[in-house]
Coordinates of C-alpha atoms and ligand atoms in Angstrom, one line a residue:
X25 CA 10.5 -21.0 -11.7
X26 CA 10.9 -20.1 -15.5
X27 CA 9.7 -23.1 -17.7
X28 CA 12.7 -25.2 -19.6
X29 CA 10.3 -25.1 -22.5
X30 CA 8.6 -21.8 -22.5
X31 CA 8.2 -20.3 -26.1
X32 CA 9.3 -16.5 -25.5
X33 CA 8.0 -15.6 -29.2
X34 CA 4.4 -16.9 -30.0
X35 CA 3.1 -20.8 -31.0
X36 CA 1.0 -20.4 -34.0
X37 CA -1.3 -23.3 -34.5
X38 CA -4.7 -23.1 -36.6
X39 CA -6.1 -26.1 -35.2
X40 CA -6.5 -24.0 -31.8
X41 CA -8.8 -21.5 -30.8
X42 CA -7.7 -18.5 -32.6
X43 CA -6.9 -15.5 -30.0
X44 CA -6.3 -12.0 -31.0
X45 CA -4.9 -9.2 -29.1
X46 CA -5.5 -5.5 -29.8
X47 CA -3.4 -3.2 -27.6
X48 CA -3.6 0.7 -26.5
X49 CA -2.1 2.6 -24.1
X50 CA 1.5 2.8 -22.8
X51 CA 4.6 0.2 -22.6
X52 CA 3.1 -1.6 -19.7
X53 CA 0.1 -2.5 -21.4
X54 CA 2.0 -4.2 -24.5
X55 CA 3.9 -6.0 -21.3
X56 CA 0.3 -7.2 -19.7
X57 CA -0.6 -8.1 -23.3
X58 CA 2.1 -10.8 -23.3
X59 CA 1.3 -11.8 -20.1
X60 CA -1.9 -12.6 -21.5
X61 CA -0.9 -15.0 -23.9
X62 CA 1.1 -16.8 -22.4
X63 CA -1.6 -17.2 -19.9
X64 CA -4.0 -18.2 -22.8
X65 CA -1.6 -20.1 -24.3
X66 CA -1.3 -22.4 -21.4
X67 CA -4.9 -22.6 -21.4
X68 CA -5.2 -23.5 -25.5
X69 CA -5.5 -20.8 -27.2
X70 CA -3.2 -19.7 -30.1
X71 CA -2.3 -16.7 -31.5
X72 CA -3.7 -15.4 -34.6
X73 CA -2.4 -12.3 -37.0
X74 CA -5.2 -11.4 -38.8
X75 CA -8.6 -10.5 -37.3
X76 CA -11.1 -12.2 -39.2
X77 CA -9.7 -15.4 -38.3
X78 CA -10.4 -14.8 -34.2
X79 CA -12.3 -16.9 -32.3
X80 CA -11.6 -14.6 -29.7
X81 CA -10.7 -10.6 -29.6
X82 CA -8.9 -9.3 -26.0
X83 CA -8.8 -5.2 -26.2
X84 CA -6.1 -3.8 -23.6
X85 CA -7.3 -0.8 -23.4
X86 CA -6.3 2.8 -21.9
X87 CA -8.1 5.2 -19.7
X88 CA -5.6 8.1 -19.6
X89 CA -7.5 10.4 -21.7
X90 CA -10.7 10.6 -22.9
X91 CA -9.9 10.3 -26.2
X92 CA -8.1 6.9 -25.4
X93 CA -11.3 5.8 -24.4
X94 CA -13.4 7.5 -27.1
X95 CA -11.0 5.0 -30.1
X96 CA -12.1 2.0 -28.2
X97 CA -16.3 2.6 -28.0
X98 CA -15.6 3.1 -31.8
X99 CA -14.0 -0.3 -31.9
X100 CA -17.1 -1.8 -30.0
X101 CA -19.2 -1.3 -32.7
X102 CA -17.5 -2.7 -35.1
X103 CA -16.7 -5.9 -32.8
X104 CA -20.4 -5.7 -32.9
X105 CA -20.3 -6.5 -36.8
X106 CA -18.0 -8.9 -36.5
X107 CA -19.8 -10.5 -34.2
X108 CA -22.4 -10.8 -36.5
X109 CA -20.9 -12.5 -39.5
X110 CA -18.9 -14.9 -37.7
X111 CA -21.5 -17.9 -37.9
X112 CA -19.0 -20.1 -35.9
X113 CA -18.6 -17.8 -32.6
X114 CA -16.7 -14.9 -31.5
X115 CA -15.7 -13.8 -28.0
X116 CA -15.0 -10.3 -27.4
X117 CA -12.8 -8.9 -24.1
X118 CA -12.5 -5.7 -23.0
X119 CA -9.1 -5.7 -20.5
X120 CA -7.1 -3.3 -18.8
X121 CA -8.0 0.2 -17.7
X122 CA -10.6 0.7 -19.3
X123 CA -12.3 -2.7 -18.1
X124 CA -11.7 -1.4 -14.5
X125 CA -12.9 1.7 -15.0
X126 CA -16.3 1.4 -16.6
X127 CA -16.8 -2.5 -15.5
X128 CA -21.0 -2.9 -15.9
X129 CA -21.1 -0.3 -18.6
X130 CA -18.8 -2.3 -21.2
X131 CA -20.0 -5.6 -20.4
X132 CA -23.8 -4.5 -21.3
X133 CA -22.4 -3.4 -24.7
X134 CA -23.7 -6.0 -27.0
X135 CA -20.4 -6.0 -28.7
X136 CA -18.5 -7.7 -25.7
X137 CA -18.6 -10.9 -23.7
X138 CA -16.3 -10.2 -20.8
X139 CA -14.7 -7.5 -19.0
X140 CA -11.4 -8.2 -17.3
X141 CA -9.4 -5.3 -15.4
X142 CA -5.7 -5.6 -15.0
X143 CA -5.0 -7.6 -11.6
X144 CA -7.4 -10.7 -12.9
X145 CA -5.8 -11.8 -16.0
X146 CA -5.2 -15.4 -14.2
X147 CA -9.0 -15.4 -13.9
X148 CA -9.2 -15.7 -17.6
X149 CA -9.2 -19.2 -18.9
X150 CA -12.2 -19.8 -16.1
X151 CA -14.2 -16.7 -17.6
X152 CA -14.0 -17.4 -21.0
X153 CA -15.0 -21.4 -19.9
X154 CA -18.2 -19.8 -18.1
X155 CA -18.5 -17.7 -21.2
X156 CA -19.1 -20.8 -23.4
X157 CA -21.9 -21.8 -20.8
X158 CA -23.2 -18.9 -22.4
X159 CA -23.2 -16.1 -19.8
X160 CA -21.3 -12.9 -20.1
X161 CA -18.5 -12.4 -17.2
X162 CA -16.4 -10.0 -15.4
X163 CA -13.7 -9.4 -13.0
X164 CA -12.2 -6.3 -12.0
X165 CA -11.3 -7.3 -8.8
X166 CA -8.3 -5.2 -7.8
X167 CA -5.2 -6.8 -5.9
X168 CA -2.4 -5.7 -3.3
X169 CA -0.6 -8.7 -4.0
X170 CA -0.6 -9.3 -8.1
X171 CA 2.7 -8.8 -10.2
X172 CA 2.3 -11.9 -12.3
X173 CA 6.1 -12.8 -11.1
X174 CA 6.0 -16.3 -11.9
X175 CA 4.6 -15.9 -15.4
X176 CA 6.9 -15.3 -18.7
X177 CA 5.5 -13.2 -20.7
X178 CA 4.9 -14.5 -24.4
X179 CA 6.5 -11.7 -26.5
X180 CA 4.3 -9.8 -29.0
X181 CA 7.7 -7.7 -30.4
X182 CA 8.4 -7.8 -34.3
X183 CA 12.2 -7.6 -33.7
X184 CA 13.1 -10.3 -30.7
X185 CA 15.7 -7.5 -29.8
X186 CA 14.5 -5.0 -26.9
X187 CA 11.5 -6.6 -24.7
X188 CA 9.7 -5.0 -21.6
X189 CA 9.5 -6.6 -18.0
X190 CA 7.3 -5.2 -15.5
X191 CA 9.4 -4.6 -12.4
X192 CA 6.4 -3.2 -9.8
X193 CA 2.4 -2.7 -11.1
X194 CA -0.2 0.1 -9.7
X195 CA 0.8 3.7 -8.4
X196 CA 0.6 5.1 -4.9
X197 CA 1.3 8.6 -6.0
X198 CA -2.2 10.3 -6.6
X199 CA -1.8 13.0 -8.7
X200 CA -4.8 15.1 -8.9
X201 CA -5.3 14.6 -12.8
X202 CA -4.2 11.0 -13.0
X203 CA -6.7 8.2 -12.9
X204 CA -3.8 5.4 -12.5
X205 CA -4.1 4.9 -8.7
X206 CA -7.8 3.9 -9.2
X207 CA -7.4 2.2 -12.5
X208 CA -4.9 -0.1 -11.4
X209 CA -4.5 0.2 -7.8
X210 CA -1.5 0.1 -5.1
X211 CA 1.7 0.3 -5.8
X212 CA 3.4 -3.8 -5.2
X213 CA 6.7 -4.2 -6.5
X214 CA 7.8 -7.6 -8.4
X215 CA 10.5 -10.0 -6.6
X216 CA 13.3 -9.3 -7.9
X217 CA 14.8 -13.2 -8.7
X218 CA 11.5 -13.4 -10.7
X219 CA 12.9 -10.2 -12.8
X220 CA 16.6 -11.6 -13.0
X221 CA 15.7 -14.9 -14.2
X222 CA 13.1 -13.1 -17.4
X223 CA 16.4 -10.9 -18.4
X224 CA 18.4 -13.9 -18.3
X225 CA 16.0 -16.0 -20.2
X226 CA 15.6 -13.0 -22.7
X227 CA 19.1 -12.4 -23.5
X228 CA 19.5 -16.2 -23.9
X229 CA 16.6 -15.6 -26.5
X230 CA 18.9 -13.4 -28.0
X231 CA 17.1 -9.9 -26.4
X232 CA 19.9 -7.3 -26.2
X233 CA 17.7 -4.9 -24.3
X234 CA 14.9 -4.6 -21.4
X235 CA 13.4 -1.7 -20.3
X236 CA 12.1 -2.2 -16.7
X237 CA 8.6 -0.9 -16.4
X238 CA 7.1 0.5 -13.3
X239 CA 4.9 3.5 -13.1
X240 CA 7.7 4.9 -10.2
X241 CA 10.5 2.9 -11.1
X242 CA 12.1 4.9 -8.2
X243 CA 10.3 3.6 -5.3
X244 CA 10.5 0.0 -6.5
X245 CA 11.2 -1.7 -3.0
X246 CA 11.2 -5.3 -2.5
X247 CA 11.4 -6.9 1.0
X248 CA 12.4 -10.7 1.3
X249 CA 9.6 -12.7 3.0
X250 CA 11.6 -15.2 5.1
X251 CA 13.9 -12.3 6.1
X252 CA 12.7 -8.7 6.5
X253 CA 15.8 -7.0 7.2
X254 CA 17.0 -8.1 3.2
X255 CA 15.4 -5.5 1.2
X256 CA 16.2 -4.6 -2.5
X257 CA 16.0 -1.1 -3.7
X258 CA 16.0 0.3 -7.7
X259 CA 19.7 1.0 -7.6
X260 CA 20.4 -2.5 -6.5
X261 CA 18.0 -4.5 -8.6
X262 CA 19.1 -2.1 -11.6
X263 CA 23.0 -3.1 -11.2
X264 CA 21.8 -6.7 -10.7
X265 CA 20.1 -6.7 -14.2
X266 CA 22.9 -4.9 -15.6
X267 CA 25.0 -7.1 -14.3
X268 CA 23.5 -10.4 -16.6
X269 CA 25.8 -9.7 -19.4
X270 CA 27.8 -6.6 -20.3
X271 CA 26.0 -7.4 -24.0
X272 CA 22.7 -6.2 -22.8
X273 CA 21.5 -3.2 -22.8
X274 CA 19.3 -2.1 -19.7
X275 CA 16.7 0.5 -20.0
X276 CA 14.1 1.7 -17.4
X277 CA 10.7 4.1 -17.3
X278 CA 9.2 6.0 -15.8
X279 CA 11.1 8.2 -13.1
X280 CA 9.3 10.3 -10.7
X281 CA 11.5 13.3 -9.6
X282 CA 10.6 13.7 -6.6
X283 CA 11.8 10.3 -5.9
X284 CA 14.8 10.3 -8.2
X285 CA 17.7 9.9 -6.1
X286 CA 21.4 10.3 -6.7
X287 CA 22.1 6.4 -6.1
X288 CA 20.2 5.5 -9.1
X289 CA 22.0 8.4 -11.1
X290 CA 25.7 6.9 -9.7
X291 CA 24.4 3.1 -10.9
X292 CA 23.4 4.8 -14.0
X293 CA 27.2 6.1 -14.4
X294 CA 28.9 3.0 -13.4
X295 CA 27.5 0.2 -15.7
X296 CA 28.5 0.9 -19.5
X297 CA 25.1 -1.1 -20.7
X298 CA 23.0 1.5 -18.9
X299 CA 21.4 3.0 -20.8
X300 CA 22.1 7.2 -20.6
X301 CA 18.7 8.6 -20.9
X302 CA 16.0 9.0 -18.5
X303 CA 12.6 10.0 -18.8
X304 CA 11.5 12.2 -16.1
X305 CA 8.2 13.3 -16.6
X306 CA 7.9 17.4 -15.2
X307 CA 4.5 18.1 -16.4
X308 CA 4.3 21.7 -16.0
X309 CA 7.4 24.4 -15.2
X310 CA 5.1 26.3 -13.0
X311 CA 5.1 26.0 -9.1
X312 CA 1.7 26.8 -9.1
X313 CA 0.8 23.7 -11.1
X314 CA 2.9 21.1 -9.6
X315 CA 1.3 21.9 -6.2
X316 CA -2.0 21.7 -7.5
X317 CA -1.3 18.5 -9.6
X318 CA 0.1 17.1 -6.5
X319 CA 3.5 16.2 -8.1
X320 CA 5.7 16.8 -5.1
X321 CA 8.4 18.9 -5.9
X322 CA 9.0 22.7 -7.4
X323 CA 10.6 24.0 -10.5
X324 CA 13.4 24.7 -8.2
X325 CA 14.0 21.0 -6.8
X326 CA 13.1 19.8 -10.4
X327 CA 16.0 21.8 -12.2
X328 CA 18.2 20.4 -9.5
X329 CA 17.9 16.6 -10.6
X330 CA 18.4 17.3 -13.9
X331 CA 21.7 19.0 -12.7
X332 CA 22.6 16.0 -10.6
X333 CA 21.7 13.6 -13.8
X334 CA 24.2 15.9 -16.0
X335 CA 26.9 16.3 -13.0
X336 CA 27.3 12.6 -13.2
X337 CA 26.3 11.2 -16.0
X338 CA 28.1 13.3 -18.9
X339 CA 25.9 13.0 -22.0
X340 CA 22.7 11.7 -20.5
X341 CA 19.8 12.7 -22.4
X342 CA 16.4 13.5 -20.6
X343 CA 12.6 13.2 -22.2
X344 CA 9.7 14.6 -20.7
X345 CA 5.7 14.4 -20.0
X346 CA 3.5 17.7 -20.4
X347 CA 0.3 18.5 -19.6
X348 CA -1.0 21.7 -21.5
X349 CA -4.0 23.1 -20.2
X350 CA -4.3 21.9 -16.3
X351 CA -7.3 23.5 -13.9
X352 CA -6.3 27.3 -13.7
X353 CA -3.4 27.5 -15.3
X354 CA -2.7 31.0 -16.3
X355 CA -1.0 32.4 -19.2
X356 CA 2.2 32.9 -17.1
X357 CA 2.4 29.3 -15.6
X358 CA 2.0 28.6 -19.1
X359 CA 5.4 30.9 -19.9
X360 CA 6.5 28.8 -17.0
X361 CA 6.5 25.4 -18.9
X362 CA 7.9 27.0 -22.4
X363 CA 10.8 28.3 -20.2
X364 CA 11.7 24.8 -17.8
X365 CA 11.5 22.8 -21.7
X366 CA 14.2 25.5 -23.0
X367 CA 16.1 25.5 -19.4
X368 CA 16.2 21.8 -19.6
X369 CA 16.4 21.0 -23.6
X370 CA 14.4 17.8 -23.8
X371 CA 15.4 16.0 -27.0
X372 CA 11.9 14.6 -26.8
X373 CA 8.5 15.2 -25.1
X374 CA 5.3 13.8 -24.5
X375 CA 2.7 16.4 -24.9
X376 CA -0.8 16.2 -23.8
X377 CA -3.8 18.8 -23.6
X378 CA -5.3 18.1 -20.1
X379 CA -8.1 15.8 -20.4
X380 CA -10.5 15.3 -16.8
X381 CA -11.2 12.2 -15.5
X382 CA -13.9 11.4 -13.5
X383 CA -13.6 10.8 -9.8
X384 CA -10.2 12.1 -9.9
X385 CA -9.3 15.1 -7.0
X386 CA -8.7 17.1 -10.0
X387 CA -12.5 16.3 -11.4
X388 CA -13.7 16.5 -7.8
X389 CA -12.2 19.9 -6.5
X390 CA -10.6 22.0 -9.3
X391 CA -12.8 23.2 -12.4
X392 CA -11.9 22.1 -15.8
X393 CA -11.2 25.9 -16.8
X394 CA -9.0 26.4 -19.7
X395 CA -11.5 27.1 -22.4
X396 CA -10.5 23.6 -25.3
X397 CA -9.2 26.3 -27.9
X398 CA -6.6 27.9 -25.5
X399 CA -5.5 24.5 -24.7
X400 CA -4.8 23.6 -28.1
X401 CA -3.2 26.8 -29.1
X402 CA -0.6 25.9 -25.5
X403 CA -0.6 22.7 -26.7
X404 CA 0.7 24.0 -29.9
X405 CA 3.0 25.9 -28.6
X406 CA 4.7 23.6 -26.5
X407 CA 4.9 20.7 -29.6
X408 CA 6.6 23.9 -31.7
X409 CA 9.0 24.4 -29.1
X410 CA 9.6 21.0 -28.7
X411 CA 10.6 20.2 -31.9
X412 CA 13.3 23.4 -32.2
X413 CA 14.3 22.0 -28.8
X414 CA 15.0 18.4 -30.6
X415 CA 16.7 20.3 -33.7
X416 CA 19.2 21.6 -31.6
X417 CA 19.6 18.5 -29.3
X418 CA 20.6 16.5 -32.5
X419 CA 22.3 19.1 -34.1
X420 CA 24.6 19.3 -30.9
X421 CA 25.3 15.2 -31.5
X422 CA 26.9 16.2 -35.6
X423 CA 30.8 14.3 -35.4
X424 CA 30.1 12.5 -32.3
X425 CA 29.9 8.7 -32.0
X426 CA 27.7 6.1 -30.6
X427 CA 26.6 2.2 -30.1
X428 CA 23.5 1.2 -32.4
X429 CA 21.8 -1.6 -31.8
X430 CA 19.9 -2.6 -35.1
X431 CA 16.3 -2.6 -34.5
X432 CA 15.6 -3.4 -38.3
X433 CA 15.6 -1.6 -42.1
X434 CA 15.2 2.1 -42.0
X435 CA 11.5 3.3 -43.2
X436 CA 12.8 4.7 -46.3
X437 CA 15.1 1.8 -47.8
X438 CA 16.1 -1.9 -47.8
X439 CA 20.0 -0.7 -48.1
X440 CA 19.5 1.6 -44.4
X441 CA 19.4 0.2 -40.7
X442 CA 17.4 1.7 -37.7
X443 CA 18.3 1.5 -33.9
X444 CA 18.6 3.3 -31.1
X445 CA 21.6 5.0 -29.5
X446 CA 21.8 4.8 -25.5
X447 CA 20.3 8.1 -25.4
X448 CA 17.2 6.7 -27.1
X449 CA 17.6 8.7 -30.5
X450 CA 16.6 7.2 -33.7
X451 CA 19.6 6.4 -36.0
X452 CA 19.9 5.4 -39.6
X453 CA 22.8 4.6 -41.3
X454 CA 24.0 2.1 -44.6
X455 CA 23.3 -1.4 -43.7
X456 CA 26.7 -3.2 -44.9
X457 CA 26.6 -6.9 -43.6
X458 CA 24.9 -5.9 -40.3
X459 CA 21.8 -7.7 -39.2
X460 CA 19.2 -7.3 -36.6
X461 CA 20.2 -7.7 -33.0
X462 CA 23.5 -6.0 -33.7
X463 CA 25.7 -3.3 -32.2
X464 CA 27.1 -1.2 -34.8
X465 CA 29.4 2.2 -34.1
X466 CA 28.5 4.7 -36.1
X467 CA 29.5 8.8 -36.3
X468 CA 26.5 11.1 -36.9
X469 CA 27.3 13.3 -40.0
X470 CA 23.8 14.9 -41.0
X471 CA 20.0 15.5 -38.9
X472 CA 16.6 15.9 -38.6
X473 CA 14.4 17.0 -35.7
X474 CA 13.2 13.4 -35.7
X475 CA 16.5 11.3 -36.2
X476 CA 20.8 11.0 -36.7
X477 CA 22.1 9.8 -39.7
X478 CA 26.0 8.5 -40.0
X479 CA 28.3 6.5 -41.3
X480 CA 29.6 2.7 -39.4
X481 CA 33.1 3.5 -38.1
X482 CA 35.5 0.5 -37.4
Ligands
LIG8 N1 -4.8 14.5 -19.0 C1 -3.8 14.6 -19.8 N2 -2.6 14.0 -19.7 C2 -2.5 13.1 -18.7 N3 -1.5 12.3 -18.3 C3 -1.9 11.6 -17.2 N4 -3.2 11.9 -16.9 C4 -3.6 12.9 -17.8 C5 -4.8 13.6 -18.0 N5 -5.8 13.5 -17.2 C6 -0.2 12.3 -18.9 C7 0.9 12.6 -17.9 C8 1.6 11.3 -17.7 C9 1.4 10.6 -19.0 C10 1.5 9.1 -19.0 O1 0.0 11.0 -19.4 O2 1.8 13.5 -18.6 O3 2.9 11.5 -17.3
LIG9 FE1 -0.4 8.9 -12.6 FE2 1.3 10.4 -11.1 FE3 1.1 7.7 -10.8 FE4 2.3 8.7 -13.0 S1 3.0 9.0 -10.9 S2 0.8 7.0 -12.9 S3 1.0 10.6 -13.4 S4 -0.5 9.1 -10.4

């Protein structure tokens, strides 16, 4: 049961240990942050904004790509200073995927204290006690259980207007490049009461959006203990959320498309608050690739989704992951991946050059080929194209009209507001007497690659 008197937004106290929380990585890692504190909260600590003024230091870190994990090694060393100047006593942790991956190997850096992978945050308050005893600790113990359902997360967002919930953790999907599925283990998906009753409490909070996390949001399945013939599927726990107030917006990431199916699409359709985008990760455009990376479906089957999404959902827009440079990949699957982004016309992509992981079937089986300066030179390629490709998608939105909801002032000036439209696009537009939090109508009248800019209409 959600606490009466839960703070959603952080308690700052100075008269508590002073906890500071770095975050890397993607949207479910900010979400596992704020699990975190409220954990730590619970257990005494408080929240600090600045540094210097830790007692302790909790890194969530990211094991996607080397390079993720090359920022955070830098980061050790300066903990390692740190460390050294603060006369009083400072704990370092090294969490999340990271923390599971490497386990030993951090914790004999002399820059940290404790190692903590994703499934044992509720271990923490005994660690860092046992820490004080003076020993270093660790637990990367992995679970087939864990979804932290019972705990409300303690939000770390600057606008108390759009919050994450995790609605399933881990991924059972094994692609041959991903080192998810060892990182953070089975898929187990979150009961959904536990995920109704955080919206609820948020948009009492005065939240106007989730976005419901899940690495497959699609094969989020819950079964009902006491009664295993009452199952909830993602359609049905997605019209549930929606369903909490026609003055919330509901978001979700990240859709798999082999496992996209057309109920999801037609739930999608039917609840205004909805939100029309979806991010459906392809990857590559060639069949050659998808087989190899184990993805599960073909160019062919691919194209077909996004045809379904359009069919029904008039005005949807769709993002995109790629991966430039994959084991083997030839010039032509290549072409193959310029041609699906143009076939498709993502008004936004993820782009990444391939990185290996180790112990990965990819590391394992398939040579790391692609010589680093033709992956940069695809990689290249594919951001150029991408960003004609979200040219056009804006230009194609000049005249037409959509919700806002304020996120804040514009980067450029006090007198402009930002927020999204449903389709996830970056607006600005004159601020009048609106304020954070609300919805505002606006027409688009000018672009960028990057963002719409309009006038309010009444
Ligand atoms: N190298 C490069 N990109 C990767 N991704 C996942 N693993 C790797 C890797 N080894 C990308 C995929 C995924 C996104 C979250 O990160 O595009 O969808
Ligand atoms: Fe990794 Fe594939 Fe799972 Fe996404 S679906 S987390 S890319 S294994």
């Amino acid at each position: 049961m959600i606490n009466k008197y839960h703070s959603v937004k952080p308690v700052f106290n100075n008269k508590l240990p002073q906890l500071f929380i770095e975050t890397y990585g993607c949207q479910m890692n900010v979400n596992d942050s704020e699990v975190v504190l409220s954990i730590l909260q619970d257990a005494g600590y408080a929240l600090c904004e600045k540094i210097e003024e830790a007692d302790l230091i909790l890194v969530n870190t990211c094991s996607i790509r080397d390079n993720a994990e090359q920022r955070i090694w830098g980061r050790l060393d300066h903990f390692k200073v740190l460390k050294k100047k603060k006369k009083s006593g400072l704990t370092v942790g090294i969490l999340g995927c990271m923390a599971e991956r490497l386990k030993d190997e951090l914790l004999n850096h002399a820059g940290v204290d404790l190692v903590a992978g994703p499934d044992s945050y509720r271990d923490l308050p005994r660690l860092l006690a046992q820490i004080r005893g003076g020993d270093k600790q660790i637990n990367t113990m992995l679970s087939q259980e864990e979804t932290y359902a019972d705990i409300s997360p303690v939000r770390l967002d600057k606008n108390g207007v759009s919050a994450f919930i995790s609605i399933m953790r881990g991924c059972n999907n094994m692609c041959t490049y991903c080192v998810v599925p060892y990182v953070r283990g089975g898929e187990r998906s979150r009961d959904p009461e536990s995920i109704l009753r955080e919206a609820a409490e948020l948009f009492e909070n005065g939240y106007r959006e989730v976005t419901l996390l899940g690495q497959n949001v699609d094969s989020y399945h819950w079964v009902e203990e006491s009664n295993p013939t009452k199952t909830t599927n993602f359609a049905q726990l997605l019209e549930r959320v929606a369903l909490i107030s026609p003055q919330l917006r509901v978001r979700f990431s990240t859709s798999h498309p082999k496992d996209m199916g057309d109920s999801v699409i037609h739930t999608m359709a039917m609840y205004e608050n909805i939100c029309k985008h979806i991010h459906l990760p392809v990857q590559s455009g060639s069949d050659n690739m998808l087989a190899k990376m184990n993805r599960k479906y073909t160019r062919k089957e691919y194209l077909e989704r996004v045809k379904r999404i359009h069919e029904i959902i008039p005005g949807c827009s769709i993002s995109t992951d790629i991966i430039a440079g994959f084991c083997g990949e030839t010039e032509e699957d290549h072409l193959q991946t310029l041609s699906i982004m143009k076939e498709v016309g993502y008004y936004t992509a993820f782009m990444f050059q391939y990185s290996e992981r180790p112990n990965t079937k990819a590391a394992r089986h398939y040579p790391d080929d692609v010589p680093s300066e033709v992956k940069t030179r695809r990689l290249n390629e594919i951001i150029a194209l991408q960003n004609e490709l979200s040219l056009i998608s804006n230009q194609a939105d000049l005249g037409k009209e959509f919700e806002v909801l304020v996120e804040g002032p514009s980067k450029k000036s006090d007198k402009e507001l930002c927020g999204r439209n449903q389709q996830n696009k970056m607006c600005v537009f004159p601020a009048g007497e609106h304020k954070i939090g609300d919805f505002v109508k606006i027409r688009v009248t000018s672009c960028s690659s990057a963002t719409l800019k309009g006038i309010e209409i009444k």
